[in-house]
Amino acid sequence: MIEKTYQPADIEARMAAAWEAEGAFKAGRPERRDAEPFTIMIPPPNVTGSLHIGHALNNTLQDVLCRFERMRGRDVLWQPGMDHAGIATQMVVERQLMERKEPGRREMGREKFLERVWQWKAESGGLIINQLKRLGASCDWDRERFTMDEGLSRAVVKVFVELHAQGLIYKDKRLVNWDPKLLTAISDLEVQQIEVKGSLWHLRYPLQGVTFDPANPATYIVVATTRPETMLGDSAVAVNPEDDRYRHLVGKKVVLPLVGRLIPIVADDYSDMEKGSGAVKITPAHDFNDFEVGRRHNLPQINILDIEGKVALADNEDYLRDLPVGTDDLVNELHGMDRFAARKVIVQRMEDFGFLEKIEPHTSMVPHGDRSGVVIEPYLTDQWYVDAQTLARPAIAAVRSGATTFVPKNWEKTYFEWMENIQPWCISRQLWWGHQIPAWYGPDGKVFVAETEEEAVGKALGYYVEKDMITPEQGAEMARDPAARADFITRDEDVLDTWFSSALWPFTTLGWPDDATDVARYYPTNVLVTGFDIIFFWVARMMMMGLHFMKDVPFPTIYIHALVRDEKGAKMSKSKGNVIDPLNLIDTYGADALRFTLAAMAAQGRDIKLATSRVEGYRNFATKLWNACRFAEMNGCALPAKFDHTHAKETLNRWIAHETVAATREVTEALEAYRFNDAAGAIYRFVWNVYCDWYLELAKPVMMGADSPAKAETQAMVAWARDEILKLLHPFMPFITEELWAVTAARPGLLTLEDWPLAKTVMSAERLQMMAMAASGDPLIAPLPLLVPTDAEGFSDPAAEAEIGWVVELITAIRSLRAEMNITPATLTPLVLIGASDDIKARAQRWSDVMKRLARLGDISFADRAPDGAVQLLVRGEVAALPLKGVIDVAAERARLTKEIAKADGDIKRVDAKLTNEKFVANAPDEIVEEEKTKRADAVARRAKLDEAMERLKGAE
RNA sequence: GGGCGCGUAGCUCAGCGGGAGAGCACCUCGUUGACAUCGAGGGGGUCACAGGUUCGAUCCCUGUCGCGCCCA
């Protein structure tokens, strides 16, 4: 028994429980052991995350595919899990400690702190998993993995060690993006360039050997900079070798103001003659470009900042080397000062001494940390790097060859662009929450990388015994007792970039390296569904790691979906306050409505601007379906065993079978091509505009009438089409369809495990062509399986379509006319069919009941010519007349006819323009020319009938 | 500066070589045997602009203007 009103919240909870109880989403269900697998890896959400609208879209699309393929009989594995999100999680826990006024991370110590993070995870992490369940995500939840769980951690270590052994991971001292707030290095991708309005300071650097005179430009060189405070670390001034203004100065030296250091003027292409003064200060330790210039000219790298971005001059050997005496004042004043405070002081001092030429307003891109939001400092440190360039090569080739394709294809360009210019990937982070790097150092700084501490220690001790740095006895002691070696061998403190472990997600979640069974069955996965914002962070790296360790791409297809924006197209963000909370939408409209909205709006290659009115509209759609099912139930519609829709006798029933099969094909083909919006649109139109608007309406007279074979068949067909609808709609609206499935009949199983109506793809033109080629013996094509639709799947009935189509169009035309003529619904108008053949007469008799009801007609009769004063309609070549003498406004009808005639004339004129054009007839394809001729004939016939109608109208006056 | 994409009905968007479409909004009408979370009907667009290719351009090409996003 179907409830009177549709209440999503209640249904959703019950259906989720039903799926859970059945274990419906488990991969490797016994009855599917021989089925072809279908695998999707969820993009693991952050453990700190909560469901935002982007997740809702991403997971809806994955779920649509998973449910679709599950119904098509595949052994579906949708692998769920979460990412430990190094920085984000550590920040959350540190904030919590602060709020609770507990000791901070450093006070607490590493071990204690990590315990607290795990405790936090147990208590409040992973909120998002339950939110995904509310959305209806059909993941195999028992297989949930976490990037920091034991198995995945082991895999991470193994990968690190192997890549290190292969020389693809190495340690290097170079400039990194340093976050002075989080006190860690971050990768290029975690840096956001933000346009900042600032200044360009023009500074005078006095030439060596002449007396500095602000009034005499010959005594100095002007450099322009956006970061005056870094001048403390300058080790050269660069000018362009082509620049005539400075050519004579190359090789000379300047005295660094305030500091007193002598630094050279070098010639380098990097200096842009158009920019600033054409001369640029070079600070190799604090700027990526300057670093390269410094390398080319062998300049010293003078780091003048500490890890927090404060000026560090005291005891700074690099800074103090070769400095003249008497600069202690500066050291004392600036030491320990924040970089931005120091900037002010330095500019002031420069001005005091006449070294400041001018300040120009200047807008430039300034790097910011995407997590901390502070200005990133290029900083010289030792870090671990992945040789991304080497790993990228096969990953590029795989996309070039088509082993992996992007949908939509244009993202391949973005992928290639980045991969071909890829930089070393900095993977070490100065954090605690994450996979600690499996590297140990001896007292001389030598690195020992191994999967376990025992192994690393063993290697190290062996090495130092060999080198006579310790005795074999000392070595044995240290091997036995960790305390004894504590000061001798120490482990690298750093952890790995979070994306390092997520790069391995497609195979580590399957049990690699411990267990190969699932890897063999489910790798490579079938498709990756993700947003373009993580193509670099994640997709590219999975490609690299998958190819390197599995020797195969992780997925043959990458479906890139849009970003969800607010109604106005702005990116949603907390600070803008324009965030649409999907959970609110679920509460208000139901998960099914939200899912359908997202799928319907997921047109390829477009951003989604989400309007809640759309969600509301699709909630109404769910209600519509609900009521249609109630209607069927009230009329005793049930599907008899062994019902065959292709053997229906009633035209109406043959028609809905025809339409259902067509809709099935449309939905199936759209889903196969990842055209989610087309699939959603097709099922929407079919349910509402075909099944509800016409089929049920046309079926009413039969169903309300006395029992008969026709009634029985109709009841069966109503139920059959309803069931087909529930199946087709299930991937999009799983909850309501599962509920309706359960309450409309005694079912042997859950809808979610039911067979999809169309097991095999019905052939497209291309496929037919390929089949023809295969038949002709093309060896490349021949091995393709020949997919042939069964009779039921290929069912079509043009005759039924012609009949019902005519009825539908006739009713529509009459309704339209009545509305235009302002005829009240209470007035029943007679209908006269003019010159009707026996066929048409029979049709009219068959449908007289519904026509009378739906078009508000009185008698239906036949005549050879229309009565005077009748309004005439032309539907599919048949003339219908409504004798409305005295009822209608003749002037209005004349106006209507005049408009129609003008339209027909317009059509004739346009077609004639083409047909009299010799070039058109000569060049256009025959079928187009034929089409145009038919169009002309139709228009001419229509015109003639309209003329007649106009004549008749005269008699009405 | 380089790349990608977008300008189609009031709004959100499909369509992408042969007669301009949907949903929402709007207007009119409706207690018709599931559904007012509904039904019936209707108005509304030089498909940004300018050239070119073509028998034919909203669709392909070039340019201009406007708007996003990504990378320097």
Coordinates of C-alpha atoms in Angstrom, one line a residue, chain A residues 327 417 434 479:
Chain A
T327 CA 77.5 47.0 10.6
E417 CA 50.7 21.0 -20.6
G434 CA 51.4 11.7 8.1
A479 CA 71.4 -2.9 17.4

